[in-house]
Coordinates of C-alpha atoms and ligand atoms in Angstrom, one line a residue:
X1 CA -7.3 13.4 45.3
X2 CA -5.5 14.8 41.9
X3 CA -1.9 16.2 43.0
X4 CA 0.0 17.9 40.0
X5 CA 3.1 17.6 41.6
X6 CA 3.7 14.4 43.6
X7 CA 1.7 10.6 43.7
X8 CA 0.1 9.0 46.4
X9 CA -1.4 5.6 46.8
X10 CA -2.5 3.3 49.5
X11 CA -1.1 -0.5 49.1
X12 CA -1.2 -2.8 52.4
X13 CA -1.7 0.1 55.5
X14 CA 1.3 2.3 53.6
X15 CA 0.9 5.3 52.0
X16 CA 3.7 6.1 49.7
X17 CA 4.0 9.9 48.9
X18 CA 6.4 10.3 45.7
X19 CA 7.9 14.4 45.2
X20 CA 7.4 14.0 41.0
X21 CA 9.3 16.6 39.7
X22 CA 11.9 14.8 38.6
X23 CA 13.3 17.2 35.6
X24 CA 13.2 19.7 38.9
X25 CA 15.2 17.1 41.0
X26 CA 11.9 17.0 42.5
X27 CA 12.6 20.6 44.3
X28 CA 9.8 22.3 46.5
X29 CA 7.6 25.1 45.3
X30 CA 5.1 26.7 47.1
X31 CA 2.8 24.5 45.0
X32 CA 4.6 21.4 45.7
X33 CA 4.6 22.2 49.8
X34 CA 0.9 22.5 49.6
X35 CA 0.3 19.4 47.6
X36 CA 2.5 17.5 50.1
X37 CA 0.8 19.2 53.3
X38 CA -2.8 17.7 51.8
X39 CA -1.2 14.1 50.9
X40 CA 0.2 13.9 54.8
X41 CA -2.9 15.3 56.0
X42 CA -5.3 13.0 54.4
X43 CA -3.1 9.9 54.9
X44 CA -3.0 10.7 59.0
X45 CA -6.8 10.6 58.7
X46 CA -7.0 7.7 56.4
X47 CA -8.0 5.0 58.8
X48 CA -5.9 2.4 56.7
X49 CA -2.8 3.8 56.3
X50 CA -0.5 2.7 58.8
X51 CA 2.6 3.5 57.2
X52 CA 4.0 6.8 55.7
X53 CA 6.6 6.2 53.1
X54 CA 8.1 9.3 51.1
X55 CA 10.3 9.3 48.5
X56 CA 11.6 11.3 45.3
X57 CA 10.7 10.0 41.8
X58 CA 13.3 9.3 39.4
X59 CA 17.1 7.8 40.1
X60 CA 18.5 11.1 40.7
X61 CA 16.9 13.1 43.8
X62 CA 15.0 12.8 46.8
X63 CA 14.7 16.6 46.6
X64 CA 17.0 19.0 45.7
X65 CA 15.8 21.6 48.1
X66 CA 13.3 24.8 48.1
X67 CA 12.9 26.0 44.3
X68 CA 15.3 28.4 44.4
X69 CA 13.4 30.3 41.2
X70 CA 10.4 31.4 43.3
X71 CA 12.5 33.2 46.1
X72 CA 15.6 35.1 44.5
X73 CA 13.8 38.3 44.6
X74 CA 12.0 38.0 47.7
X75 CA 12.5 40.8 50.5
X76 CA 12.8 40.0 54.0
X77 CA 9.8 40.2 54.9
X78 CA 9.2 37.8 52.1
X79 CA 12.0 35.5 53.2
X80 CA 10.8 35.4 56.8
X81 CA 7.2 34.5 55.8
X82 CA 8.4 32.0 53.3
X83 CA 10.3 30.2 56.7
X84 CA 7.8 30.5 59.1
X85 CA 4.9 29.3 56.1
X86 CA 6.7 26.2 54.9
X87 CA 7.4 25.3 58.6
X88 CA 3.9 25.3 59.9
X89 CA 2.3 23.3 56.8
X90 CA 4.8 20.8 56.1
X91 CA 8.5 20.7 58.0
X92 CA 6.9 21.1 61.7
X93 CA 3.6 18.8 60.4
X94 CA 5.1 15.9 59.5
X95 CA 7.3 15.9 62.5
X96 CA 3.6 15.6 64.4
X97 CA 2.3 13.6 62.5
X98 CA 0.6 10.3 64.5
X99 CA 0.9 8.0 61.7
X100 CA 4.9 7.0 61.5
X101 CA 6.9 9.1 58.6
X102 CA 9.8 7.2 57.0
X103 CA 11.7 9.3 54.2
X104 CA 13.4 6.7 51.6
X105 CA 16.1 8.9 50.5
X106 CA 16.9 8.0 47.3
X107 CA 19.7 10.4 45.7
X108 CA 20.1 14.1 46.7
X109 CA 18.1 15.3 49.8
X110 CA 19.7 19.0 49.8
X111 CA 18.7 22.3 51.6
X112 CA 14.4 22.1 52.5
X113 CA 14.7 18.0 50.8
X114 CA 17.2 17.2 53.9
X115 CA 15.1 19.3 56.1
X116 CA 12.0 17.4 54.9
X117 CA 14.0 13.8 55.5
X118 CA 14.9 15.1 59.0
X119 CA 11.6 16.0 60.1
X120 CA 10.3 12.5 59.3
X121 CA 10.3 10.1 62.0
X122 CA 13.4 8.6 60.5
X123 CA 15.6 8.0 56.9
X124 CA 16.8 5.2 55.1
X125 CA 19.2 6.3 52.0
X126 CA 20.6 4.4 48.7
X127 CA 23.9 4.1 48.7
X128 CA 23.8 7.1 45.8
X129 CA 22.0 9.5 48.4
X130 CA 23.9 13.0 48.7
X131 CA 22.7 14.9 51.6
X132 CA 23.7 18.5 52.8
X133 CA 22.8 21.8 53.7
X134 CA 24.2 24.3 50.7
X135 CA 22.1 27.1 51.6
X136 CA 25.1 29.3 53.0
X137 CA 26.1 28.7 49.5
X138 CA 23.6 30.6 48.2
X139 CA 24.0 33.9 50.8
X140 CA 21.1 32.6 53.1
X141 CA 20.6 30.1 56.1
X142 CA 18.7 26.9 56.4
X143 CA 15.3 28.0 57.2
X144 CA 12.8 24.5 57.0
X145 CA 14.4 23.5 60.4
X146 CA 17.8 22.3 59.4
X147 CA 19.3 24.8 61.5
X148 CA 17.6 23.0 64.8
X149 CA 17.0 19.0 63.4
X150 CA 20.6 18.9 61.7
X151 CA 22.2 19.5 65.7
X152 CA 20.0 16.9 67.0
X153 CA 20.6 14.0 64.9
X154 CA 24.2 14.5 64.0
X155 CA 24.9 16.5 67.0
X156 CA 26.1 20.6 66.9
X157 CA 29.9 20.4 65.5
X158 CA 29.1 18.4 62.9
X159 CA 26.2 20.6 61.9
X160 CA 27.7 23.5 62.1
X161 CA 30.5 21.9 59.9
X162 CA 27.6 21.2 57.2
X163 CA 25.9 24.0 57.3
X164 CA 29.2 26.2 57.3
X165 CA 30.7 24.6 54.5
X166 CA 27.9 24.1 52.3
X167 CA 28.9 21.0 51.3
X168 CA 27.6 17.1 50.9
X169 CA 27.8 13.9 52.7
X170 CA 27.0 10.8 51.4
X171 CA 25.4 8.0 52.2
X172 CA 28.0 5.8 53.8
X173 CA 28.9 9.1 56.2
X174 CA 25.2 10.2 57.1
X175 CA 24.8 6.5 58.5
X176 CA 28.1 7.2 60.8
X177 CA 26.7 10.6 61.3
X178 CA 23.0 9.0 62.6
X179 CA 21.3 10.6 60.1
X180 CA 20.6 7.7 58.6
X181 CA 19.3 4.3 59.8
X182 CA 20.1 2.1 57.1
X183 CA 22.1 2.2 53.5
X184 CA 21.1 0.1 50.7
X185 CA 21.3 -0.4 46.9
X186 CA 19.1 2.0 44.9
X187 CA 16.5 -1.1 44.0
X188 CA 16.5 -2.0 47.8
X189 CA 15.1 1.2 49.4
X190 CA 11.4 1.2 49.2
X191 CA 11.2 -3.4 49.9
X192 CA 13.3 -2.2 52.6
X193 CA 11.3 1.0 54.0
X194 CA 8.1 -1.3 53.1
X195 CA 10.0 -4.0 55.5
X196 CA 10.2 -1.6 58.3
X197 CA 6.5 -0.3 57.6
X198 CA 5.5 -3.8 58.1
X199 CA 7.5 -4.8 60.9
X200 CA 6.3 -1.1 63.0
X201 CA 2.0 -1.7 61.5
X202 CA 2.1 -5.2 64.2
X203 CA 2.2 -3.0 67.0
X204 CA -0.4 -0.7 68.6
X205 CA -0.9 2.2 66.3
X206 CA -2.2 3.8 69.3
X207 CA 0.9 3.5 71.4
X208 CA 2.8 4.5 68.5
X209 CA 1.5 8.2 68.4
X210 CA 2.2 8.1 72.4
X211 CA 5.3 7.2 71.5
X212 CA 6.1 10.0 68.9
X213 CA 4.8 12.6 70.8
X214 CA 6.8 11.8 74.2
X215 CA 9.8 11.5 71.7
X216 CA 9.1 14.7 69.9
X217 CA 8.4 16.3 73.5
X218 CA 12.6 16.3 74.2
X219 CA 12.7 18.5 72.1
X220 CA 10.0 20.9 72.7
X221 CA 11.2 24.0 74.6
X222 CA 9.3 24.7 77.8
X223 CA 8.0 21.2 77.9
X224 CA 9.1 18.5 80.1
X225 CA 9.2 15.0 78.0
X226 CA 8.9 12.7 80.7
X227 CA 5.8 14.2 82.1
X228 CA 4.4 13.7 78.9
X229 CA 5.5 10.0 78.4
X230 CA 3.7 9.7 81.7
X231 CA 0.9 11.3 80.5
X232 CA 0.8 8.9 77.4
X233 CA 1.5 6.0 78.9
X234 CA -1.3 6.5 81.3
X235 CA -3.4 7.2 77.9
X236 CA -2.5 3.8 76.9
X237 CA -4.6 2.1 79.9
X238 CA -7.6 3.3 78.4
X239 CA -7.3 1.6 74.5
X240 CA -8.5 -1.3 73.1
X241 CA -5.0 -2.3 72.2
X242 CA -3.5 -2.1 75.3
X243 CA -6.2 -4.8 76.5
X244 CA -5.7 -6.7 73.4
X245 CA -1.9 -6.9 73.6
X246 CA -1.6 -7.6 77.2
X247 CA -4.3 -10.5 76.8
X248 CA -2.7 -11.6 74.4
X249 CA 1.0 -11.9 75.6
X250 CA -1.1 -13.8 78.6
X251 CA -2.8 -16.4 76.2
X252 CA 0.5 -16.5 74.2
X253 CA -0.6 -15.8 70.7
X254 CA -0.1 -13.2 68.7
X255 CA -1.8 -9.5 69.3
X256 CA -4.4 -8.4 66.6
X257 CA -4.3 -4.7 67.9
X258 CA -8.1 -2.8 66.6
X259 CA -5.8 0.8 66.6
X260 CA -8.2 2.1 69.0
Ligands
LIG301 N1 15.6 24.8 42.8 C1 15.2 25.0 41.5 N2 15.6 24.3 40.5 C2 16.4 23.3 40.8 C3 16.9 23.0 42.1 C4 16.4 23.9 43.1 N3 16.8 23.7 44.4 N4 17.8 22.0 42.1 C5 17.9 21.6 40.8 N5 17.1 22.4 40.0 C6 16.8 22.3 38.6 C7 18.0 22.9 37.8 O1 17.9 24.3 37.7 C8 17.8 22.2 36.5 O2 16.7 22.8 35.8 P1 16.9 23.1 34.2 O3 17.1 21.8 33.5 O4 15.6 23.7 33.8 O5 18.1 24.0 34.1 C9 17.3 20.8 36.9 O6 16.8 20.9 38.2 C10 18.5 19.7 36.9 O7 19.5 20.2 37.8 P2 21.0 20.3 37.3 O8 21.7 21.4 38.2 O9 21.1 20.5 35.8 O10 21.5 18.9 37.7 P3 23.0 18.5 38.1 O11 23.1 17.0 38.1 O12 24.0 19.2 37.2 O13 23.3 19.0 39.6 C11 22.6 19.5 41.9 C12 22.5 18.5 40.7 C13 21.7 18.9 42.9 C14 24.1 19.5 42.4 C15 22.3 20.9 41.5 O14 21.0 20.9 40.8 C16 22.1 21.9 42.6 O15 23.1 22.3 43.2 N6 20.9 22.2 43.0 C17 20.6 23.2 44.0 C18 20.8 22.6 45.4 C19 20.6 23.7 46.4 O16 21.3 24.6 46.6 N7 19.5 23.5 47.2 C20 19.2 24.3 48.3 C21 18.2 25.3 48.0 S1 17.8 26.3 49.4

């Protein structure tokens, strides 16, 4: 597929997604959403893809947040349907996703480019990364989900410290905060997000998804996670891979899991 404003390719069962407006600091239009919404999409059906890696281009930004040009004279009506639009076809998408999400966050992830790193399945940041929630800055609120992910992963004072204050952490205080798994040098992020790809792409695909969807279930209001691990984990009994890794762990060799 052609994408005007971000890259995708396929190397090795990972699909590296790359936000390319770099003279932009790679912030989200409408245009860019959509683009991004197609490149997941197709990558969760691509049978060999494993592995979803996305990143920012350039040295500079991850993403810089929502384009703030193409919603300073919106009404509320406007504002409200921009929210609840961007939500449904990328923020609350990619959270869903069965094919593992890993943002590499490689220099500002601000406003929707945070919210778009938190609703991946987890972050790894260069030690340049800058990430924050200035939207109060600008007379609005968070509204890709940073109002609800930011409290989960860093936990609700320290959210509502961010999101209050407008102002950025970096990388060395988002890995205290949780909100980042690992910080390394700017030239290490992708070999090490590819590391991670490879380590998760020897295990069961299958269980995987089970796995993200119990995980995702906590918190889902109105449903009750652990009857939906036990759901999945029943669901597991019935693959390929769960015969294939438990035969063999018995025959003691390594499992070469179909991902059905
Ligand atoms: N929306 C639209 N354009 C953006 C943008 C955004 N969120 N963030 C950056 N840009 C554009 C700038 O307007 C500038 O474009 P120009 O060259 O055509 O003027 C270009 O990207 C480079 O940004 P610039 O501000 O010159 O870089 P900087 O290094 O001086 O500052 C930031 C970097 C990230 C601190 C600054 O760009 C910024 O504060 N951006 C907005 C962050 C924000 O509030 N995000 C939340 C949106 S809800």
């Amino acid at each position: 597929m052609n994408y005007e404003n971000i890259l995708s390719k396929t190397t090795n069962g990972i699909t590296t997604i790359t936000i390319n407006r770099p003279k932009k600091l790679n912030a989200l239009n409408k245009a860019t959403i959509q683009e991004l919404h197609d490149a997941f999409e197709a990558a969760d059906n691509d049978e060999h893809t494993k592995v979803i890696i996305i990143t920012g281009s350039g040295e500079k930004a991850f993403v810089a947040g929502a384009d703030i040009s193409e919603f300073a004279d919106f009404s509320v009506e406007e504002g409200g349907k921009l929210a609840a639009q961007g939500q449904q076809l990328l923020f609350n998408f990619v959270e869903n996703l069965s094919t593992p999400v890993i943002a590499a966050v490689n220099g500002f992830a601000l406003g929707g480019g945070l919210e778009l790193a938190m609703a991946c399945h987890f972050r790894v940041a260069s030690n340049n990364a800058k990430m924050g929630l200035p939207e109060t800055s600008l007379g609005v609120i968070p509204g890709y989900g940073g109002t609800q992910r930011l409290p989960q992963l860093v936990g609700k004072g320290r959210a509502m410290e961010m999101v209050m204050t407008a102002g950025m952490i970096d990388a060395d205080q988002a890995l205290t905060y949780g909100l980042v798994n690992h910080v390394v040098e700017q030239d290490e992020l992708i070999p090490l997000a590819e590391k991670i790809a490879s380590k998760i792409m020897r295990n069961s695909s299958v269980a995987i998804a089970e796995a993200i969807k119990a995980i995702n279930a906590n918190y889902e209001d109105g449903v009750n996670g652990y009857d939906v691990e036990i759901e999945g984990f029943g669901n597991c009994f019935g693959t390929e891979d769960f015969v294939e890794g438990t035969t063999a762990f018995l025959e003691k060799r390594k499992a070469e899991f179909p991902g059905k």
